[in-house]
Phi, psi and omega in degrees: 000122184243106172272136181224118178277122181273172177298143179289151181231183182235358183235101178296320183295326179294318178292319179297322179298321178291315184296324181266358182274188184284345181099145180265319184244345177215151184289131175264122183247125176050060177296132179198161178283142172244346177190160176205175186300327181241001180074007185223025180288149178293144183243099181297345182281322185239354177252109182301334181275346181274149180233159176298322181296322179295316179295319178298319182296319179292318178298320186271358185304316178299331178289316182294330186287343181261164181302141185300327180289342182264355183286138175294145182295323177235102189257002183261120178255134188226123178233131172252144179231118186236138176267163177289158182299324184278355181289154174291160179279122180279151177281168177300322181294320178293317177296325177298319177295321177301314181299315181297321180291325181290315182292328177292319180294322183288337185098010178285318183211154179217116182305334182277353178243157181255009187238032180282179177276161175272140184208163176213142180248122184248133175246124176228020176200163182293327194257001181201163175229164173237138178244125177244134182220154174253132194270050168222125183284169179299332180270006176094350180272158176266146183284158175272107184251020176300131178062030180296326180294320178297318183291320180289329175295317179298321178294323178299321179296322179292316181295325178301318181290316183292324185264001179070038181261173177302131183270120176265155179283146180290133178282162179232011177082007180255002181286155175292152181294132180288150173297145177286167179297324178297319178295319179295317180294323179297316178296321180295319179298327182270003179073027182259140178285329181237151181284168178301319179300316181290321177297317180295319180298319179296316181292319180292323177298318179294322179295330180274345185294111177076359180297142185257357180187176185297314183297317180296321180300311182288328175297320179293321177300315180294319179296332178282356177089012180278151170274130186235132172238133181253143177261115187251134177282161177305333179284350183098354180286145177277124183259332183183186181207164171213154188227159179211153170278138183302328183262006178262103186239154175271187184295338179268006179081013181263147179299145178266109183265145177235125172296151180304321182293338178274350175276316177195150183301330183265011178251008171290156183299317178300321180288324176293323179297332178299331180295332183269356181257189176097168181282149178298152179289138176272160182293143182270358177127170186289342184276354182283142175284160181292151179246125181288152182285313177197161184223064181297124176077010182232086183300321183295316180296322179295321181287326176293320176298321178297315179300320179295314181295322179292319178304314181291330183287336184302311181290332179296313180298325183288324193238359183268182176289164181299321184293322178289318178300320178297324178295317179295321179293319177297319179292329175300325177296324177295320178297316179298319178300314183291320181293321179296324184282338188247355182278170182300151186303322183287348178262344190294321183304312179294319182292322178295320179292324177297315179295319181296319179290316185291341177308321180290329181281349184276356181233142172205182179282353175278113185286125183293138176264095188290161181108316178293337183270017188299323181296320178293319179294324176296323178297319177298320179295318179299319179301316182290317179290333177293337176084183183298144181252125182292340177084012179237162175059219182297325179299312181291322181292318178291334173297315177299319179299314180294317180297318180300316177295320181295326177303315180293322179293317179295322177295320177297322177296321177298317179295319180297314179296321179297320178295330180271003180063035173268085190296314183293320181293319178297318178296321179295319179294319178296321177295318178299321179298322179295320178291324177296327177300316178297319179295320180297315181300325178290318186279326191272342186306301183300310182294321179293323178296322179292316177299321180298316180297320179295318180295325179291336180270357179295144175301152183302318178299325178292316179301316181294324179294319180290326176296322177295321177301316181294316182294321181284327184273320183234068185300327183283338184250352191302310185296324177293318181295315183292340180268355183278150176300331183279003183302318184297324177296322178292319178300318178297320181292318176299322177293323177295323177297316177299315181298334177278005177083025183237155177277119185290336186300310179299322178296318180295319179297318179292322180297325182275349185286328185294153184295166174076001179296327184290347179267358182285140175286324177237104177297324183300313182298317179300313183293326177303308183294320181293317180294318182292328176287314184294320182273004179058041177269153175302138179288328178276162181278113174250105186289122180292155179295128184291139175266175178300325184293335186249010181283340181292163183300138182295144179250132181273147175296137183303136176081007182240144173234103182300141174211164183286118182273156169271154178292123186229003184299318182266011181273062186286000000 
C-alpha cells in the first residue's frame, strides 16, 4: 500500500472535477465516495441530484467562514492511496476504513475530536482511492501537518498487515525523491521508460563516480550533454548546482532544472564534496595484490584493478566500523555505475538495472567516513578512463571477473544492511545481486567454456595431480569441487599457475579463505576467477604452445565426461 501526498492546491472544484471525470492518463470507472468527514456528504457519482459544486461548497465552508486574510494560500490537501497489482481488491467499506485511518494519522481529522477538517475519499478504480481535504478546521484553526507523510506511511504498514496486503519495507527518509505523477505522465507521453528526474539522477551519479574534484565533476556533466547552472555566493564561492536535460522543457519552453539534492540526498554539492575529502586509505596488508593508479584506454586492466579493489573491500565491510563499511558500500555504487556505463552493449541492461537497484543500498543514516574507500573510488575512475569495453577476449573475461567479485561485495552489503535492520537497503542490494547474476551469465559463458575445454584436454596425470592439490588444500570442499562441471576450468587454471612458476596450493588456500565462498553455486567458477586475479594470469583462455610431452591425444579422467559448462559462479 503506497500513500502519496500530492502538492497542495487552491481549487477544490478542479481536483473534484478530475476525480469524478473520465481521467487524463487512466480510465476512471464508476467514481463515487467511500467515506467523508461526516459520513453524509453528497456523492455526485451515484446520487443524480448531487453536484460537484455542492460537494465543493461543503468542503470549503470552513475556509469561507474565516477572515480572508487568515485563509491559507493553498488550502487543498490531496492524498492518493494505491495497492500493489497482486493485492486483492478491497471493498468500498474497507477503502472507507483506510481513508478514515489515513486522515486521522495525517492530522486532518480525528474521530475523538469535533474540530477536524472536512474531507472526502473518492474511488474511481479497483486499486486506489483519492482523499481531498480542506486545511481549515471547523473551529477556524489550521491543522498541524508536520511529518504527515511519515505518519501516513507508518499507518500504511499497519494496514498492510491487518488487511493481508503486500508488506512493504519501512522507509527511513534516505531514499531519493520519487518522480511526481506529472513527471511520470510526461515521460509516458514522450515514450520514455524513465522520467527526466530519473535520467538526471543516473547521469549525475555517473559523473560523480570516481571523480577526484569539482572541475572534473562539472566537466563530466557537460560532456554528458546536461545543462548546468551553478549557484555562486557573493564571495564567489560555489554553493550548489542544478541540472536539466536539453529536451525537457516546461510549458513556456524553458529547461526544467533540478537541484542535485532533489535528485538524491547524496547528490547535493556538499555531499559530493565529501567523496573527495577524508584520510587516505591505509594498506590492507602484505597479501593484497597491487592496485594500479589508472588505466586510460585499457578496459581489461581497469576491470582487473576493480576485481582487486573489490576483493580487498570484502573483509573491510565484514570487520571495520560502521562508518567505514558505509563508505565502502557507497563506493561500490560508484563502481556499478561506471561498469554499467562502460561495458559491452549486450551486458549493459543487467548492469544498469543492478546499478539502479543498488543506488538505494548505497545510502543509510550511518554517515560514511570517506577516504578509506579511496581504492574503490579509484577503481571506478579507472573504469571510466579505460573507456568502452568490447566484451570479447581479455576485455570480456575480465568483465566477468569483476562482476563475479562485485556479486560477493553486493551480497556482503545486503548482509550488513540486514544486520543493521536497514530493510529497504538490504532488499535493494539483494535485487542488485539478482541483476548481477544475469550480467555474469552473459559475460562469463565464453571464457569459462574455453578454460573448460583446455582443462578437458589436459593429460590424465596432470588432471590427477591438480585433483590431489585440491584434496590436500581444501579437504572439506574437495569432493564437491571435483564433482562440479566447472572442475576442468579450475584444473586448467591450476596448471596455468604452475606454468607461471608458482605453487598452486598457497594460492588455492588463499582464494578459498575469503568469505562468501560457501554461498557460491559453483565453487570451481569462483576459484577460477580468484586464482587468475591473484596469480596475475590472463582472464581469457590463452592456449599455451604444445610441447612434445603434450602432443599426444588427451586422456580423460576415468568416470568423467567433459562437457561445456554454463557460467554458475554468480548463480547464488
